[in-house]
């Protein structure tokens, strides 16, 4: 038997496979396809203080080996989540992590204060990297000062595990990671989507209502792996890797680059059962390579 | 309804002109899931370099006797072109059944379809006719050769036709067809957006209940990604989950 468990801050995961925010709904959408109890954890849709309608249609366009989205954090707000969704999902035998977004620092703090009493919310993931909202979002994630200030204030409001989700749309992601680490983040997750754009050449119009959007899918994976490797070599806190993981092999690649856990995002759209296949693959891979525990595998790239 | 990820075997691929194919698929394990007319499937496209996501295709018909699922596919881009060139015997992976489906009420029903939008109306017509509804179809196309599955539709109700060039039925659009002067309990409609909007306008004028099946660019098809939204009286909702069938009262048209 191999030991798939990992620890991120106080958060104990039975395996390193999480689902990326915004790609897995509230988990329930996937319960016909997989046993949710098998997941290391799932990260629910980006939650804000007030309800958000998100961006106008069209919000999505397929691109080579990927897709651009401009959803814009559509959600019914943290109070709705607490009253209507949390009671339905809280008994799952897997870790529930809430992705938190805000237009201002007090927004982030208010959401986290409301989540603090919910003991089945094992962690929050602070989204300072959404490319699809006008205020807040990525604005906090593209400067060290912004990342530091959000992390510092949320740290006071939430005493369980805090993961800060980083934007790749920066000149040096390691500086932002270090800023979050310095202010008390338990972990960083990276990367969120890459800012991109596509134009319909026949109509000469942009495909997305917002013109630009977030690129995800297999096409971003090599860049995300590189960033995870750089950040893992810079910070001491655990790194959660994501960006274009389509299968078990891809997950191993991120772990070898230094990720303690991984998130599966866009791949859920193509195969809603892919997460359990990835868990099985990692277990089999470790057996095949004679690796007893995740600790031996994390950052295990040979040079 | 329980959703499945399931392999099907392509039994027959019947070309209908240069633009369309009728795919008849049998579940690899022999077990056909329950489906409601108006629901759709998400098709995994193999062998197409530039196709990353699945393609949503509406359920055209479920042949219970032969245990076959019919998909009527229009060549729209590389994904659908690859799909309609698949040879018989090929395994095709589907996620199904998805979405809400049409209301299955009793009464005098008019099912209006345009172009490949006729697809979900065939299975709908069959189920409604089994419920002793009075089913009429109004099918529109550019020209006679663009009308799909006419003989199949005739099995389940009276068929009225509009063609833009007048090569069959009444000349013009479905919205100018004389059958619309009759009174119906419910109009159920699927086709190009301008056609559905025009039908909705007529339904409102006649004070007739009306459902339309919306098309949208989708990623997941199960209400997780929130990409395929329609702006409704209840805010942005997912066409894939809360739809694709909407009562026009819920739409901001």
XYZ file of C-alpha atoms in Angstrom:
556
model
C 0.000 0.000 0.000
C 1.213 3.454 -0.855
C 0.402 6.490 1.236
C -1.352 9.110 -0.866
C -2.063 11.498 1.996
C -0.666 15.004 2.094
C -0.945 17.965 4.432
C -1.405 21.624 3.544
C -1.290 23.825 6.638
C -3.720 22.102 9.016
C -5.589 20.608 6.078
C -5.192 16.848 5.791
C -5.981 15.354 2.410
C -6.349 11.600 1.901
C -4.923 12.067 -1.566
C -3.494 15.050 -3.457
C -6.363 15.406 -5.930
C -8.564 18.481 -5.604
C -10.954 20.039 -8.068
C -10.369 23.569 -9.301
C -12.838 26.274 -8.386
C -15.389 27.101 -11.058
C -15.028 23.766 -12.806
C -16.795 21.493 -10.351
C -19.854 23.469 -9.282
C -20.631 22.472 -5.703
C -19.663 18.862 -6.282
C -23.280 17.780 -6.584
C -23.225 18.196 -10.350
C -20.716 15.343 -10.476
C -22.293 12.879 -8.069
C -23.840 10.814 -10.889
C -20.371 10.228 -12.290
C -18.045 9.736 -9.320
C -18.060 8.970 -5.625
C -17.250 12.404 -4.180
C -15.887 10.718 -1.043
C -12.895 9.538 -3.044
C -11.575 13.040 -3.703
C -8.832 14.565 -1.598
C -11.090 17.585 -1.569
C -13.126 19.839 -3.741
C -12.966 23.571 -4.110
C -16.379 25.090 -4.598
C -17.199 27.862 -7.022
C -15.795 31.342 -6.340
C -17.946 32.893 -3.629
C -18.434 36.606 -3.084
C -20.084 38.699 -0.388
C -23.026 39.684 -2.578
C -24.666 37.726 -5.397
C -23.116 38.262 -8.817
C -24.768 37.719 -12.192
C -21.427 37.379 -13.942
C -20.667 38.642 -17.431
C -23.053 38.736 -20.391
C -23.144 35.950 -22.945
C -21.029 34.850 -24.829
C -18.709 33.667 -22.109
C -16.769 30.848 -23.670
C -14.868 29.951 -26.798
C -12.895 26.833 -27.575
C -9.267 27.434 -28.533
C -6.482 25.048 -29.573
C -6.224 22.463 -26.752
C -8.088 24.764 -24.421
C -10.813 27.276 -23.882
C -11.256 30.924 -22.972
C -13.894 31.805 -20.406
C -15.354 35.048 -19.151
C -17.837 33.790 -16.590
C -17.050 36.623 -14.182
C -17.657 34.921 -10.829
C -21.386 34.292 -11.221
C -22.588 33.046 -7.827
C -25.425 33.599 -5.392
C -23.269 35.058 -2.638
C -21.879 33.702 0.619
C -25.158 33.864 2.591
C -26.941 31.723 0.000
C -24.024 29.295 0.076
C -24.202 29.014 3.867
C -27.985 28.618 4.013
C -28.707 26.453 0.990
C -25.586 24.722 -0.292
C -23.445 24.046 2.751
C -26.132 21.931 4.488
C -26.408 19.734 1.384
C -22.691 19.087 0.946
C -21.261 19.253 4.461
C -21.508 15.528 5.178
C -19.330 14.424 2.289
C -16.314 12.433 3.413
C -13.881 14.709 1.621
C -12.459 18.122 2.360
C -14.506 21.135 1.305
C -12.589 24.269 0.406
C -14.354 27.510 -0.484
C -12.841 29.755 -3.098
C -13.329 33.371 -1.993
C -13.344 36.420 -4.228
C -13.926 40.071 -3.577
C -13.904 43.516 -5.100
C -12.226 44.977 -2.013
C -10.294 43.734 1.006
C -13.288 44.206 3.363
C -15.276 41.955 0.977
C -12.745 39.120 1.313
C -12.644 39.565 5.068
C -16.443 39.597 5.414
C -16.827 36.373 3.421
C -14.122 34.627 5.448
C -15.653 35.785 8.734
C -18.932 34.209 7.657
C -17.176 30.958 6.705
C -15.105 30.738 9.888
C -17.933 29.180 12.016
C -18.640 26.433 9.444
C -16.438 23.678 10.789
C -16.684 21.468 7.694
C -15.101 24.194 5.594
C -11.574 22.976 6.079
C -9.907 25.733 4.164
C -10.413 28.807 2.049
C -8.728 29.519 -1.224
C -8.305 33.264 -1.645
C -8.752 34.148 -5.295
C -6.598 37.151 -6.092
C -6.322 36.123 -9.702
C -9.663 36.169 -11.515
C -9.049 37.828 -14.893
C -12.751 38.330 -15.611
C -13.888 40.950 -13.133
C -13.382 44.695 -13.369
C -12.628 45.401 -9.720
C -10.589 43.369 -7.301
C -9.827 39.890 -8.567
C -6.599 39.927 -10.455
C -5.831 43.495 -9.362
C -4.769 42.139 -5.954
C -2.778 39.344 -7.507
C -0.561 41.332 -9.799
C 1.334 43.354 -7.213
C 3.228 42.181 -4.150
C 1.607 44.907 -2.052
C -1.895 43.857 -3.164
C -1.269 40.169 -2.502
C 0.286 40.953 0.878
C -2.555 43.190 2.044
C -5.338 40.724 1.162
C -3.457 37.845 2.761
C -2.727 39.802 5.911
C -6.333 40.879 6.502
C -7.909 37.512 5.662
C -5.418 35.794 7.956
C -7.001 37.687 10.877
C -10.507 36.591 9.889
C -9.969 32.881 9.211
C -7.895 30.607 11.439
C -7.979 27.373 9.476
C -5.991 26.693 6.328
C -5.679 29.599 3.912
C -4.498 28.981 0.375
C -3.803 31.998 -1.837
C -4.538 31.425 -5.527
C -2.059 33.210 -7.734
C -2.369 34.781 -11.149
C 0.118 33.805 -13.849
C -0.364 37.199 -15.500
C 2.640 38.742 -13.773
C 6.296 39.283 -14.571
C 7.572 37.223 -11.641
C 5.149 34.920 -9.870
C 7.701 33.960 -7.216
C 7.643 37.506 -5.794
C 3.865 37.382 -5.377
C 4.101 33.933 -3.780
C 6.709 35.194 -1.328
C 4.526 38.187 -0.434
C 1.600 35.873 0.391
C 3.881 33.556 2.371
C 5.270 36.448 4.394
C 1.765 37.495 5.480
C 0.736 34.091 6.707
C -0.629 32.115 3.761
C -0.515 28.376 4.540
C -0.108 27.537 0.880
C -0.277 29.031 -2.580
C -2.149 27.538 -5.523
C -1.147 28.243 -9.100
C -1.977 28.973 -11.716
C -5.315 30.586 -12.353
C -6.165 31.171 -16.029
C -3.974 33.083 -18.432
C -5.382 36.285 -19.853
C -6.165 35.626 -23.504
C -8.292 36.699 -26.419
C -9.788 35.356 -29.635
C -11.420 37.113 -32.594
C -13.915 35.688 -35.071
C -12.236 36.722 -38.309
C -15.414 36.421 -40.392
C -17.524 38.705 -38.206
C -14.443 40.661 -37.052
C -15.896 40.585 -33.545
C -14.354 39.182 -30.345
C -15.744 35.797 -29.313
C -16.242 36.904 -25.709
C -18.549 39.652 -24.475
C -15.665 40.954 -22.371
C -13.207 40.740 -25.323
C -10.510 39.165 -23.123
C -10.906 36.084 -20.947
C -9.104 33.386 -19.015
C -7.337 30.633 -20.950
C -7.380 27.132 -19.480
C -6.885 23.582 -20.654
C -3.976 21.463 -21.842
C -2.448 24.392 -23.762
C -1.348 26.189 -20.565
C 0.192 23.174 -18.835
C 3.904 23.644 -19.669
C 3.779 27.258 -18.489
C 1.954 26.306 -15.301
C 4.433 23.482 -14.592
C 7.301 25.929 -14.996
C 5.684 28.410 -12.597
C 4.957 25.718 -10.007
C 8.578 24.608 -10.213
C 9.838 28.184 -9.763
C 7.527 28.911 -6.839
C 8.222 25.577 -5.128
C 11.907 26.445 -5.263
C 11.225 29.838 -3.696
C 8.707 29.427 -0.864
C 8.692 27.056 2.100
C 4.904 26.634 2.266
C 3.216 23.937 0.157
C 2.340 24.662 -3.448
C -0.902 23.429 -4.979
C -0.396 22.960 -8.727
C -2.952 23.379 -11.451
C -3.217 24.362 -15.071
C -4.143 21.994 -17.855
C -4.063 18.715 -15.941
C -5.967 16.324 -18.190
C -4.920 12.951 -16.762
C -2.810 11.151 -14.169
C 0.430 11.636 -16.000
C -0.078 15.392 -15.999
C -0.803 15.340 -12.257
C 2.470 13.481 -11.594
C 4.301 16.093 -13.671
C 3.111 18.882 -11.345
C 3.985 16.861 -8.250
C 7.484 16.196 -9.584
C 7.814 19.958 -10.203
C 7.113 20.537 -6.511
C 3.343 20.543 -6.024
C 2.112 18.977 -2.774
C -1.412 18.666 -4.170
C -2.982 19.287 -7.552
C -6.270 20.632 -8.863
C -8.164 19.314 -11.846
C -10.118 21.975 -13.711
C -11.134 22.088 -17.336
C -10.650 18.313 -17.707
C -13.805 17.854 -15.600
C -15.811 19.306 -18.498
C -14.606 16.677 -20.923
C -14.612 13.694 -18.580
C -16.611 14.284 -15.375
C -15.044 11.120 -13.912
C -11.443 12.114 -14.626
C -10.575 12.925 -10.981
C -10.968 9.354 -9.758
C -8.975 8.103 -12.741
C -6.187 10.487 -11.714
C -6.250 9.221 -8.112
C -6.004 5.638 -9.377
C -3.194 6.582 -11.730
C -1.140 8.249 -8.991
C -1.517 5.203 -6.738
C -0.528 2.866 -9.544
C 2.379 5.111 -10.552
C 3.759 5.116 -7.026
C 3.534 1.332 -6.835
C 5.204 0.994 -10.235
C 8.054 3.285 -9.175
C 8.433 1.869 -5.676
C 7.444 5.124 -4.005
C 5.855 4.581 -0.582
C 4.567 8.047 0.225
C 3.730 11.337 -1.429
C 6.581 12.957 0.501
C 9.044 10.999 -1.653
C 7.351 12.119 -4.834
C 6.823 15.840 -4.206
C 9.528 17.837 -5.979
C 11.051 14.554 -7.101
C 12.190 15.690 -10.536
C 15.696 14.431 -11.266
C 18.151 16.851 -12.817
C -32.601 11.572 -13.938
C -29.312 9.777 -13.593
C -26.636 10.909 -16.022
C -24.159 8.479 -17.543
C -20.815 8.543 -19.321
C -21.308 5.755 -21.788
C -19.766 4.233 -24.900
C -22.070 3.735 -27.847
C -21.348 1.885 -31.073
C -22.185 3.656 -34.306
C -24.434 1.202 -36.143
C -25.479 3.328 -39.096
C -24.350 6.657 -40.465
C -26.897 7.874 -43.004
C -25.882 10.928 -45.037
C -28.737 13.358 -45.588
C -27.434 15.677 -48.281
C -24.009 17.262 -47.919
C -24.733 19.033 -44.644
C -26.363 16.443 -42.387
C -25.947 12.914 -41.105
C -28.272 10.726 -39.116
C -26.225 8.641 -36.683
C -27.841 5.560 -35.179
C -26.021 4.408 -32.057
C -26.384 1.395 -29.843
C -25.221 1.378 -26.187
C -22.073 -0.767 -25.925
C -23.433 -2.482 -22.802
C -26.893 -2.857 -24.305
C -28.542 -0.649 -21.690
C -30.243 2.461 -23.085
C -30.683 5.165 -20.430
C -34.092 6.788 -19.992
C -34.383 10.048 -21.886
C -36.966 12.821 -22.299
C -37.573 14.548 -25.652
C -35.664 17.816 -25.779
C -32.728 16.517 -23.768
C -29.301 16.307 -25.343
C -26.025 14.398 -25.220
C -22.419 15.583 -25.038
C -20.369 13.817 -27.704
C -16.661 13.149 -27.350
C -15.098 13.843 -30.745
C -12.184 11.585 -31.589
C -9.669 12.187 -34.332
C -10.071 15.945 -34.620
C -6.926 17.876 -33.740
C -8.693 21.145 -33.048
C -11.612 19.820 -31.017
C -10.965 20.032 -27.293
C -14.445 20.027 -25.788
C -17.413 17.733 -26.319
C -20.182 18.771 -28.698
C -23.784 19.076 -27.494
C -26.200 17.289 -29.856
C -29.918 16.983 -29.249
C -31.637 13.639 -29.021
C -33.399 13.060 -32.332
C -35.100 9.802 -31.527
C -34.929 6.750 -29.282
C -35.822 3.585 -31.144
C -36.769 1.314 -28.234
C -37.419 -1.719 -30.487
C -33.976 -1.645 -32.083
C -32.338 -0.176 -28.955
C -30.889 2.694 -30.992
C -30.304 6.347 -30.171
C -30.575 8.679 -33.162
C -28.562 11.866 -33.457
C -29.171 14.245 -36.332
C -25.964 16.193 -36.864
C -25.313 19.247 -38.997
C -21.832 19.897 -40.350
C -21.065 23.127 -38.511
C -17.315 23.083 -37.888
C -14.403 20.695 -37.548
C -15.884 18.835 -34.568
C -19.232 18.020 -36.163
C -17.560 17.344 -39.544
C -15.360 14.741 -37.883
C -18.364 13.250 -36.113
C -20.479 12.853 -39.240
C -17.629 11.202 -41.100
C -17.286 8.483 -38.433
C -17.562 4.977 -39.899
C -20.067 2.395 -38.709
C -18.594 0.268 -35.928
C -16.788 3.162 -34.266
C -17.164 3.617 -30.504
C -18.463 7.055 -29.538
C -18.482 8.225 -25.937
C -21.526 10.168 -24.780
C -22.595 11.901 -21.581
C -26.369 11.640 -21.316
C -29.138 12.489 -20.823
C -28.594 16.211 -20.244
C -30.932 19.164 -19.773
C -34.598 19.380 -18.897
C -36.616 18.458 -22.003
C -39.995 19.580 -23.334
C -43.271 19.470 -21.380
C -45.176 16.300 -22.169
C -48.702 17.683 -21.855
C -51.902 16.458 -23.393
C -53.658 18.651 -25.927
C -53.497 20.168 -29.343
C -49.789 20.633 -29.959
C -47.900 22.404 -32.727
C -44.254 21.423 -33.017
C -42.318 23.954 -35.093
C -38.834 23.195 -36.373
C -36.407 24.951 -38.679
C -33.290 23.475 -40.290
C -31.497 20.974 -38.030
C -33.719 22.310 -35.217
C -36.303 19.742 -36.295
C -34.106 17.117 -34.561
C -35.666 16.978 -31.063
C -39.221 17.255 -32.413
C -39.296 13.738 -33.850
C -38.929 11.985 -30.499
C -41.175 14.634 -28.931
C -43.865 13.951 -31.534
C -43.675 10.232 -30.903
C -44.007 10.536 -27.135
C -46.814 13.113 -27.396
C -48.739 10.995 -29.892
C -48.490 8.025 -27.502
C -50.117 10.252 -24.878
C -53.066 10.832 -27.226
C -52.108 14.411 -27.895
C -53.108 15.882 -31.221
C -49.713 16.517 -32.816
C -49.034 18.746 -35.814
C -45.579 19.492 -37.150
C -44.663 22.687 -38.955
C -41.250 22.218 -40.538
C -39.345 24.933 -42.323
C -36.307 24.894 -44.584
C -34.691 26.874 -47.372
C -35.746 24.384 -49.966
C -37.309 20.922 -50.425
C -33.964 19.081 -50.247
C -33.184 20.676 -46.865
C -36.233 19.121 -45.194
C -35.072 16.308 -42.959
C -36.833 13.074 -41.907
C -40.206 14.042 -43.447
C -41.365 10.436 -43.699
C -40.491 9.845 -40.058
C -42.463 12.897 -38.893
C -45.547 11.731 -40.828
C -45.746 8.663 -38.539
C -46.608 10.790 -35.511
C -48.770 13.661 -36.751
C -49.868 15.866 -39.585
C -46.940 17.592 -41.260
C -47.053 21.143 -42.614
C -44.141 22.564 -44.550
C -42.726 25.980 -45.366
C -39.888 26.469 -47.814
C -38.260 29.788 -48.582
C -38.139 29.009 -52.295
C -41.618 27.491 -52.426
C -40.333 24.117 -53.664
C -42.551 22.353 -51.137
C -45.488 23.376 -48.934
C -46.187 27.067 -48.483
C -43.620 29.558 -49.751
C -42.019 31.677 -47.034
C -40.996 31.205 -43.410
C -42.725 28.993 -40.851
C -43.954 32.178 -39.216
C -46.058 33.068 -42.259
C -47.637 29.595 -42.573
C -51.451 29.536 -42.516
C -51.556 26.754 -39.889
C -50.588 29.414 -37.345
C -54.104 30.844 -37.680
C -55.385 27.746 -35.878
C -55.623 27.662 -32.096
C -53.202 25.376 -30.235
C -52.766 24.561 -26.538
C -48.979 24.563 -26.739
C -46.361 25.429 -29.333
C -42.996 23.706 -28.959
C -40.238 25.082 -31.106
C -36.623 24.487 -32.040
C -34.654 26.215 -34.770
C -32.563 29.267 -35.573
C -32.824 32.041 -32.975
C -34.595 34.587 -35.246
C -37.191 31.948 -36.103
C -37.816 31.074 -32.446
C -38.121 34.750 -31.532
C -40.657 35.266 -34.332
C -42.610 32.175 -33.219
C -42.588 33.435 -29.625
C -44.020 36.750 -30.807
C -46.855 34.991 -32.623
C -47.546 32.747 -29.627
C -47.816 35.807 -27.389
C -50.144 37.486 -29.884
C -52.429 34.402 -29.842
C -52.042 33.978 -26.105
C -50.700 30.454 -26.668
C -48.248 28.738 -24.332
C -44.881 28.305 -26.028
C -41.645 26.471 -25.313
C -38.409 26.958 -27.203
C -35.202 24.931 -27.170
C -32.173 27.201 -27.034
C -28.777 26.564 -28.495
C -25.656 27.776 -26.781
C -21.900 27.275 -26.786
C -21.249 24.802 -23.986
C -18.220 23.479 -22.156
C -19.423 21.022 -19.502
C -23.116 20.439 -20.317
C -23.931 19.666 -16.662
C -24.245 23.109 -15.076
C -20.746 23.310 -13.618
C -18.874 25.827 -15.756
C -21.594 28.502 -16.070
C -20.515 29.329 -19.614
C -23.780 28.764 -21.524
C -26.031 31.240 -19.764
C -29.285 32.778 -20.950
C -30.491 36.005 -19.368
C -33.924 35.124 -17.962
C -36.479 36.640 -15.591
C -34.588 34.721 -12.879
C -31.184 36.058 -13.917
C -28.461 34.202 -15.790
C -29.202 30.483 -15.881
C -27.386 27.611 -17.580
C -28.972 26.546 -20.860
C -27.449 23.087 -20.345
C -29.069 22.481 -16.964
C -32.083 24.786 -16.484
C -32.725 24.444 -20.265
C -32.312 23.878 -23.107
C -36.121 24.102 -23.156
C -37.608 27.308 -21.759
C -41.153 28.577 -21.566
C -41.042 31.929 -23.354
C -42.530 33.573 -20.246
C -39.189 32.987 -18.553
C -37.189 34.621 -21.349
C -36.524 38.316 -21.828
C -37.436 38.212 -25.521
